[in-house]
Coordinates of C-alpha atoms in Angstrom, one line a residue:
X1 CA 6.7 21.2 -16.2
X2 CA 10.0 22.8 -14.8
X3 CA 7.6 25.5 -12.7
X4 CA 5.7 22.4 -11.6
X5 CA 9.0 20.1 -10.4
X6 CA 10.3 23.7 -8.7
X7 CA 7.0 24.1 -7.0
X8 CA 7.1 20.9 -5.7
X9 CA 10.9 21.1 -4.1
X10 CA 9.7 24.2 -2.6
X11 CA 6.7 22.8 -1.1
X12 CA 8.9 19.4 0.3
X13 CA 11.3 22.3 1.8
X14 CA 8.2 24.2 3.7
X15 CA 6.7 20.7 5.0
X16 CA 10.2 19.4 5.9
X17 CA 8.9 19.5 9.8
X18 CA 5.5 18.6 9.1
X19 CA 5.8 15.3 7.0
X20 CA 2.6 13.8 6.8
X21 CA 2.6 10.0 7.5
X22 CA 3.4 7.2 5.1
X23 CA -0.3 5.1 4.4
X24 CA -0.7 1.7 1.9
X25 CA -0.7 2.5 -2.1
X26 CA -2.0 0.3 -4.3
X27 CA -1.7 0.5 -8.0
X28 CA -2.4 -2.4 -10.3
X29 CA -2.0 -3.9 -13.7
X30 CA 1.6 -5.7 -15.2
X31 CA 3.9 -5.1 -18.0
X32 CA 3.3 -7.3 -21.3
X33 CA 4.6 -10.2 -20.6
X34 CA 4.9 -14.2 -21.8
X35 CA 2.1 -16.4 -21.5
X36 CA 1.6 -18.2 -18.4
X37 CA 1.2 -21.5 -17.6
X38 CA 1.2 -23.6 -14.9
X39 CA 2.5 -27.1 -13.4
X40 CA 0.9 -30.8 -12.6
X41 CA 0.3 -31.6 -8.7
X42 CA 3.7 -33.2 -8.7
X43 CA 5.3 -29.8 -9.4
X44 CA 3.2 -28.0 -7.4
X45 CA 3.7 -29.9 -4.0
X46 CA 7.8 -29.5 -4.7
X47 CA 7.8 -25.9 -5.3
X48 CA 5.4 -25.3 -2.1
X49 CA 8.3 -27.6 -0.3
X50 CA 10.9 -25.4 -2.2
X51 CA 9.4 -21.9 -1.0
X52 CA 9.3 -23.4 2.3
X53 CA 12.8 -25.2 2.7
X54 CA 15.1 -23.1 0.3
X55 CA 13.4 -19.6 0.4
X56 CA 12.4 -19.8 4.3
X57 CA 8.6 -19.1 3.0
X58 CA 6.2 -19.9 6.0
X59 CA 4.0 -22.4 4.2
X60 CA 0.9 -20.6 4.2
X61 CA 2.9 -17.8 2.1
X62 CA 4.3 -20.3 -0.3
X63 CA 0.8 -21.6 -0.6
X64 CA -0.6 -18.3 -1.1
X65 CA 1.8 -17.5 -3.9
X66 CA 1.1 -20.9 -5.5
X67 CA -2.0 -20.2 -6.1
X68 CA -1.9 -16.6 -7.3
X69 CA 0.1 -18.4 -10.2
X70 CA -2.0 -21.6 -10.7
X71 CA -5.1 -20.1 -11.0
X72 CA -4.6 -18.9 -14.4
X73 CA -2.1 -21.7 -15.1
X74 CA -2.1 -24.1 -17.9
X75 CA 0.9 -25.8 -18.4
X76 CA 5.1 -24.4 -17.2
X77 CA 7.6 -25.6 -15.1
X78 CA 7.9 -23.4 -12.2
X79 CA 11.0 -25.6 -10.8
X80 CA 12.9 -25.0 -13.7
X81 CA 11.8 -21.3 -13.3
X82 CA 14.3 -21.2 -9.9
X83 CA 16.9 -23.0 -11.5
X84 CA 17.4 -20.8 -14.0
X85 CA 17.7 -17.7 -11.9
X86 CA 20.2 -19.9 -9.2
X87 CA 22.4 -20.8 -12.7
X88 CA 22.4 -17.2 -13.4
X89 CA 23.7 -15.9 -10.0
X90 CA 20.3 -14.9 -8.0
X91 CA 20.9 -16.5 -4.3
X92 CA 18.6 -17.5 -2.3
X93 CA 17.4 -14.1 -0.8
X94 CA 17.4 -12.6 -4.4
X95 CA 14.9 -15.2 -5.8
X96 CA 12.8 -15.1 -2.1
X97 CA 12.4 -10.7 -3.0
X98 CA 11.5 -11.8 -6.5
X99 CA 8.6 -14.7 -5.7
X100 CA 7.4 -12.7 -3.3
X101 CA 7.2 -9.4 -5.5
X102 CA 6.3 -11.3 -8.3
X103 CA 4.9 -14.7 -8.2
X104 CA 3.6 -14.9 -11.4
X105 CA 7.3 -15.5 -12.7
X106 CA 7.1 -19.1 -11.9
X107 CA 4.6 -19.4 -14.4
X108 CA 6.7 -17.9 -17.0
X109 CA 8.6 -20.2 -19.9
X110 CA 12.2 -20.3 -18.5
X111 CA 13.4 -21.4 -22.0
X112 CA 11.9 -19.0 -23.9
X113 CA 10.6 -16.2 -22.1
X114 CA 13.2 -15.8 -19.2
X115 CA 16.5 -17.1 -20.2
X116 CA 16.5 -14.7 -23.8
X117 CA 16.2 -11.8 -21.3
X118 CA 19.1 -12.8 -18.5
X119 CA 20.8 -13.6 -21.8
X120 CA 20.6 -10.3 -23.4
X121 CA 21.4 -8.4 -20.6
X122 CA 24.8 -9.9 -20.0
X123 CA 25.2 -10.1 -23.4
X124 CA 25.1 -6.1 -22.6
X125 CA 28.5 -6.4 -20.6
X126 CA 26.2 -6.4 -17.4
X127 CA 27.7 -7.7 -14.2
X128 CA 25.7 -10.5 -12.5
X129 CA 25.8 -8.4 -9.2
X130 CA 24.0 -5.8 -10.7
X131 CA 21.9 -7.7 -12.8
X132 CA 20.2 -9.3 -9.7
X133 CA 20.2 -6.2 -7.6
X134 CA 17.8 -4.6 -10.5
X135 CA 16.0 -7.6 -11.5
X136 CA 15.2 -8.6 -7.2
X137 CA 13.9 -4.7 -7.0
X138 CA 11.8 -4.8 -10.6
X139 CA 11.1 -8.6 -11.8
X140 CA 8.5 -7.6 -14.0
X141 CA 11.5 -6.7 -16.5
X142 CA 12.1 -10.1 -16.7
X143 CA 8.7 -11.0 -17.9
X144 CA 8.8 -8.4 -20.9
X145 CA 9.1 -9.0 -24.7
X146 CA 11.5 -7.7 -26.8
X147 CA 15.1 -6.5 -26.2
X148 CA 14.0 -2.5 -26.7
X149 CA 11.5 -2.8 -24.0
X150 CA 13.8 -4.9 -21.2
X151 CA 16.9 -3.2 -22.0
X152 CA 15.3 0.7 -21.5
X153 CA 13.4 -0.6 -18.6
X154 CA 16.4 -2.2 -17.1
X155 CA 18.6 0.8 -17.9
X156 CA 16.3 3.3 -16.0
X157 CA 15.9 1.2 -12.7
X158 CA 19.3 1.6 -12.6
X159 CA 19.3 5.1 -13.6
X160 CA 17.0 5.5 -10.6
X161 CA 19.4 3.5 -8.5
X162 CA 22.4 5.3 -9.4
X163 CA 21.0 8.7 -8.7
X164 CA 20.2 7.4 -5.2
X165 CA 23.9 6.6 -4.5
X166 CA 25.3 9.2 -5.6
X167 CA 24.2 13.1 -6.2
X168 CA 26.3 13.3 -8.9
X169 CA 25.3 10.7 -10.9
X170 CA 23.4 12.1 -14.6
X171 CA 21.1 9.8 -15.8
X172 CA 21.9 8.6 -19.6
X173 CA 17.5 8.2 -19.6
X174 CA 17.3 12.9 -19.3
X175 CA 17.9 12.5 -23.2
X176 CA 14.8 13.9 -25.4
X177 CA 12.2 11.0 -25.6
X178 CA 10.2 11.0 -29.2
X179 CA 6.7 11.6 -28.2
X180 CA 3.5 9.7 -28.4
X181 CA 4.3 6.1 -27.2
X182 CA 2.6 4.8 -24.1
X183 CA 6.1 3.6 -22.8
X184 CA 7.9 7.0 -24.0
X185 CA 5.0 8.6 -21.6
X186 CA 5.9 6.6 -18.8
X187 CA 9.4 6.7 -18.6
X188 CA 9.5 10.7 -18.9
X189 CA 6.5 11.1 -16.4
X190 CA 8.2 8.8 -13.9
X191 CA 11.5 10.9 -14.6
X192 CA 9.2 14.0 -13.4
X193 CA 8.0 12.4 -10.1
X194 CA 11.8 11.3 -9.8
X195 CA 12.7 15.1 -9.7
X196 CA 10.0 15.8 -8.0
X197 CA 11.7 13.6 -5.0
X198 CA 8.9 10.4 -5.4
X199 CA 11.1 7.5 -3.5
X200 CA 12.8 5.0 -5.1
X201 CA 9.9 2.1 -4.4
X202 CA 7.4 4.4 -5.1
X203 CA 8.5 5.0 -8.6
X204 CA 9.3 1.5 -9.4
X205 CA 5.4 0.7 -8.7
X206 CA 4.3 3.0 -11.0
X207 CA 7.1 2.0 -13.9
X208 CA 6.1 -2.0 -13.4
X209 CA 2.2 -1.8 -13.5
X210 CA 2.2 0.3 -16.8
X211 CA -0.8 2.0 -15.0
X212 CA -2.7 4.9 -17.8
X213 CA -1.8 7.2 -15.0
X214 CA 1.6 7.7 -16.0
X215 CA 1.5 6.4 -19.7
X216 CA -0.6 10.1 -21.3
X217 CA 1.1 13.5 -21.2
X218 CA -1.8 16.5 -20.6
X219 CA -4.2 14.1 -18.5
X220 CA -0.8 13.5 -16.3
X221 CA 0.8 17.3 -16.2
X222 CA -2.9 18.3 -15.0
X223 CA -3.6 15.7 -12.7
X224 CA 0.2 15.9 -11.4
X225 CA -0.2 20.0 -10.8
X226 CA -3.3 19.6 -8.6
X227 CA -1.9 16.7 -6.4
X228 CA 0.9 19.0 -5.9
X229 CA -0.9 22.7 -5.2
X230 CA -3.4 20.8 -2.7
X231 CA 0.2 20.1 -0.4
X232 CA 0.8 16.4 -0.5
X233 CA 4.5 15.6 0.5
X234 CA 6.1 13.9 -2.6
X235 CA 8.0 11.8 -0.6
X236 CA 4.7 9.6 0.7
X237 CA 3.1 6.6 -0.9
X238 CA -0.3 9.2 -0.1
X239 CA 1.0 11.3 -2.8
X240 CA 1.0 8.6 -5.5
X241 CA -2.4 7.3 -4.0
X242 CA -3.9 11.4 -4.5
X243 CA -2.8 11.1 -8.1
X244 CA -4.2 7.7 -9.1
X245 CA -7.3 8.9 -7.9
X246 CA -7.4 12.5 -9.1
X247 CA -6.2 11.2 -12.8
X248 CA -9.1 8.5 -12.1
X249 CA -12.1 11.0 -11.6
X250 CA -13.6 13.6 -13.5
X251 CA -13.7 17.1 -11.8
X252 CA -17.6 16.9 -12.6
X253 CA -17.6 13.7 -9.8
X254 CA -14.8 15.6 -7.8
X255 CA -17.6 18.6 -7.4
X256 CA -20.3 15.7 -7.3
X257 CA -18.9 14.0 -4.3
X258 CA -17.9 17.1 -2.2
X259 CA -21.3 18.4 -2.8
X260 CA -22.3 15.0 -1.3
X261 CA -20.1 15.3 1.8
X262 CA -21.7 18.7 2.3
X263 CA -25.2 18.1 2.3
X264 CA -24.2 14.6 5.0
X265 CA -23.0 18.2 7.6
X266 CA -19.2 18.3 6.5
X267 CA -17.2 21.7 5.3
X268 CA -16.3 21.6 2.1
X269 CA -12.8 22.3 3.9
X270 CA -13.2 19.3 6.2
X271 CA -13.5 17.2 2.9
X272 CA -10.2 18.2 1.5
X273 CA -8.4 17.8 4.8
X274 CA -10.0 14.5 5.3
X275 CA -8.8 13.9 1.4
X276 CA -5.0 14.6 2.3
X277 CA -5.3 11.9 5.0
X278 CA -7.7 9.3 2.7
X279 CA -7.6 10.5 -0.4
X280 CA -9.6 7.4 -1.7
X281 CA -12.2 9.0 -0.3
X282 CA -13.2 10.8 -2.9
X283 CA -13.0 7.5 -4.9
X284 CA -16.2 5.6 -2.2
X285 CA -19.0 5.7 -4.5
X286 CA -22.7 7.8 -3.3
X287 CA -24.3 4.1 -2.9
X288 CA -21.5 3.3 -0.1
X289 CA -21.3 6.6 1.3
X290 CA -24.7 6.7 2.1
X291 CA -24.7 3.0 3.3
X292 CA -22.3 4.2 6.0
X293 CA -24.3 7.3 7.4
X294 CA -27.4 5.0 7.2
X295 CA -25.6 2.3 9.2
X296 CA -24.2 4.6 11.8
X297 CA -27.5 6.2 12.3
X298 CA -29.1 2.9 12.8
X299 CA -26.5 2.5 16.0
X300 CA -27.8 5.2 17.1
X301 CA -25.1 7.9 16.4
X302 CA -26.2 11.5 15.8
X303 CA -25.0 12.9 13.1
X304 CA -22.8 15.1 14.4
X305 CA -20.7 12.2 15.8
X306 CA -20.9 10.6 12.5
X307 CA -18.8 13.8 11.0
X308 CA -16.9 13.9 14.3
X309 CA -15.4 10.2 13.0
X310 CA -15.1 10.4 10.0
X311 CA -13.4 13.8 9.9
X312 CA -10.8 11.9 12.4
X313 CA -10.7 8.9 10.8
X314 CA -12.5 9.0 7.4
X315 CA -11.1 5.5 7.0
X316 CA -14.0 4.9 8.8
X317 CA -16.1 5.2 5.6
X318 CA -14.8 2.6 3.9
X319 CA -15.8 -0.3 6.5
X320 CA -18.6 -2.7 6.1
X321 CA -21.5 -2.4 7.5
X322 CA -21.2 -5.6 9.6
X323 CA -17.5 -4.5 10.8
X324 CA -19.1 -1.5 12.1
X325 CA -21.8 -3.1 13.7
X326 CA -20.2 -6.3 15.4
X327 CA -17.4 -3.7 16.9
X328 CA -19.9 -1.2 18.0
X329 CA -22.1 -3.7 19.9
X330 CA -19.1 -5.2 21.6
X331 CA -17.1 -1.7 22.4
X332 CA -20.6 -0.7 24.1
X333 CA -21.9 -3.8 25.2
X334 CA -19.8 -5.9 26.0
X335 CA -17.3 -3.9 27.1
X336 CA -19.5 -1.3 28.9
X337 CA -17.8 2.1 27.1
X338 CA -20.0 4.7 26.1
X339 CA -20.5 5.7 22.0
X340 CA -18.8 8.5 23.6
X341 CA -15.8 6.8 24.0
X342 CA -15.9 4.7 20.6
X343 CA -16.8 8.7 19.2
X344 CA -13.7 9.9 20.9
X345 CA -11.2 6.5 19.0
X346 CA -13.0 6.1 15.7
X347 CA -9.5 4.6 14.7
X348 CA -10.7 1.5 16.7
X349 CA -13.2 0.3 14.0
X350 CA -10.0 -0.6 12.0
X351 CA -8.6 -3.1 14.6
X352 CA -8.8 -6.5 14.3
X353 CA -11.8 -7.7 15.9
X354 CA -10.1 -11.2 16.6
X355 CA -6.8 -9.8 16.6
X356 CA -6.9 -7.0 18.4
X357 CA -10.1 -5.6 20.2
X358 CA -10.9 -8.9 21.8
X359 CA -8.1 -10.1 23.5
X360 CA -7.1 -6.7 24.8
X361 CA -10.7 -6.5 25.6
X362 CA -10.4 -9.7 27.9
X363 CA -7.6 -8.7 29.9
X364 CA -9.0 -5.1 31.0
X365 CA -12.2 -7.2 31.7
X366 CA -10.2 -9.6 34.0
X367 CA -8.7 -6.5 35.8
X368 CA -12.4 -4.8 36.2
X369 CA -13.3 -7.8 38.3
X370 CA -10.4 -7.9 40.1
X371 CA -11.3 -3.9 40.9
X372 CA -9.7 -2.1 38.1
X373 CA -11.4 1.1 36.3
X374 CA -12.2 0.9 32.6
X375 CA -9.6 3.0 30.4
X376 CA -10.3 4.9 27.6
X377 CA -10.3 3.1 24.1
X378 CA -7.6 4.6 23.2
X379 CA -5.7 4.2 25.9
X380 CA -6.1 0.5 25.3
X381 CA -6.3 0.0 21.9
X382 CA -4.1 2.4 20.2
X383 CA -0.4 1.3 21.3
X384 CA 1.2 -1.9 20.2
X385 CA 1.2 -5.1 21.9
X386 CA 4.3 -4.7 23.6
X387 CA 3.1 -1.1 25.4
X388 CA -0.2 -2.7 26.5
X389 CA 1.3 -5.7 27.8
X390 CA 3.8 -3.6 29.6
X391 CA 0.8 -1.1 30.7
X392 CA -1.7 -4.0 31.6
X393 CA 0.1 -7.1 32.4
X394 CA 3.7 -7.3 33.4
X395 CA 3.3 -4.6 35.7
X396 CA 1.6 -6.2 38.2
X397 CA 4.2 -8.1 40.7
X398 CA 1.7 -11.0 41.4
X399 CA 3.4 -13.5 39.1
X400 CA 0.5 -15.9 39.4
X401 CA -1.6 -12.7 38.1
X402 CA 0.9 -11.8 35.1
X403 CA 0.5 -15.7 33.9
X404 CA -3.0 -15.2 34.2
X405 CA -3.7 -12.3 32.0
X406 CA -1.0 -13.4 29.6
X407 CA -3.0 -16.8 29.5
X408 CA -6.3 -14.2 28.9
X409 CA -4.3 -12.3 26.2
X410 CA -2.9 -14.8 24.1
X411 CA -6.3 -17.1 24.3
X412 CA -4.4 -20.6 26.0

């Protein structure tokens, strides 16, 4: 495992100037925790107002997070829930991280579930300022049974945190580990990725969702040495997404699913470079794959331009077929550019439709009748709001003009 960790420093040190680009991870599942329940209306509509007037919650968030909680609720008190953590110290931004990271905490017993936790911890000499630095970045320790389990978890967050403040810092967790437990396994694979340099919020997802990934030993080391000899960068979310899915998949699918890219006209290089920028695309199954060539074909693409997308943008291959479609007919159609164009900027099949596409779309229509060209896709869709405004609207010294398109673009 030392070669391995060495490896990868090496490897960070010859990609230093070509870092690829941070992308979403997702990774799923929750430590063992109490049983949740759940509040009566009355409850509900004053810890909506709480999130909204206390937290600074927009209301459609705090009503979001309510009901992530309340669908699987039976009975709690979720009030009593952010009482507890204000009586222990948590302000208001401390308990607004936590909801937020973890709403299922207001479903939690504050009696007997939460308050034996904050209890034991100080009862560990722990000051309250660190106590709700580590519980606002990890509150899924707070849900846990058992003082063993809260107490190691808790210790090696803020072994993580230490280390990050200070290169000096040894963390007490590097002690031998007995083998076999599922938790055992996750703290000393998670101490590997820490060498490895995984970041900080990267590690604390895998540590809190108690994912199989990172809870076996040989399944991990082999999974771990082939994410790293195919060149993804540690330091990236992308590298922890690579692993979920190579520990995930047989390398009988693996061969199964390049084989299948192949025989749709891609290199069986092509595949692993479009891998290191999407690597759950070796995780689309046949069924979908397929549903996306047939769909593009259908929109009369050859299929050379199909690989031509998809090797720029293999996000592409995870739309629906209806996305693809309804942007499609009004990239050619409505707006008059050629599947040339939309071939050119696949990355505009993963804009907003109603967002994005349209309302850009309007304004460069406006300008076309007043005698202006058509610009590329990209040009128009690719930069943020604030360059295409500055590109397309407020350049113009017609005020009456500027009002007009900035009426167009934000649809009043």
């Amino acid at each position: 495992m030392y070669s391995l960790i060495l490896h990868g420093r090496r490897l960070i040190e010859f990609q230093k100037w070509h870092p690829w680009p941070n992308v979403l991870s997702s990774l799923s599942n929750t430590f063992s925790s109490a049983s949740p329940a759940s509040d009566d209306q009355k409850g509900n509509t004053f810890t909506v107002a709480y999130l909204v007037d206390s937290l600074g919650f927009t209301t459609k968030l705090a009503e979001s997070i309510w009901k992530k909680v309340t669908s699987e609720a039976n009975k709690g008190d979720p009030d009593s829930v952010l009482n507890l953590l204000k009586s222990h110290g948590f302000r208001d931004s401390h308990i607004s991280t936590i909801i937020t990271n973890y709403p299922r905490l207001l479903v939690l017993d504050a009696e007997k579930s939460l308050s034996p936790n904050l209890s034991f911890l100080h009862s560990r000499g722990a000051p309250t300022s660190e106590i709700t630095e580590i519980l606002s970045k990890v509150p899924k320790i707070l849900g846990m049974k058992g003082d063993k389990a809260v107490g190691r978890y808790y210790d090696f967050v803020k072994d993580i945190i230490e280390a990050d403040k200070s290169s000096n810092y040894k963390m007490s967790c590097l002690s031998p580990l007995p083998e076999g437990s599922r938790q055992d396994n996750i703290i000393r694979n998670v101490l590997v990725l820490r060498r490895l340099g995984v970041p900080q919020k990267l590690l604390f997802s895998l540590l809190v969702s108690c994912s199989h990934i990172v809870s076996g030993k040989e399944r991990f080391e082999e999974s771990l040495k082939k994410v790293v000899e195919m060149g993804f960068d540690p330091r990236t979310s992308r590298f922890v997404e690579a692993l979920r899915i190579v520990y995930q998949i047989s390398d009988k699918t693996i061969e199964d699913k390049v084989n299948l890219y192949e025989r749709l006209g891609f290199a069986m290089e092509d595949v692993w470079e479009m891998f290191k920028k999407y690597p759950f695309l070796l995780a689309i199954s046949e069924k979908n794959i397929f549903k996306s060539f047939e769909t593009f074909m259908r929109l009369a693409f050859t299929r050379d331009e199909f690989v031509r997308m998809v090797k720029h943008c293999p996000q592409t291959l995870g739309l629906s077929s209806e996305l693809v479609k309804k942007k499609t007919e009004f990239l050619v159609n409505n707006m008059i550019w050629t599947r040339e164009d939309v071939v050119a900027n696949p990355a505009a099949f993963g804009y907003s439709l109603e967002k994005r596409i349209v309302p850009r779309a309007n304004v460069i229509k406006a300008l076309m009748l007043k005698g202006s060209g058509i610009p590329s896709v990209g040009y128009v869709l690719v930069c943020t709001d604030e360059v295409f405004l500055n590109r397309y609207v407020r350049k113009h010294e017609d005020k009456e003009l500027v009002a007009e398109l900035m009426a167009i673009f934000t649809g009043e």
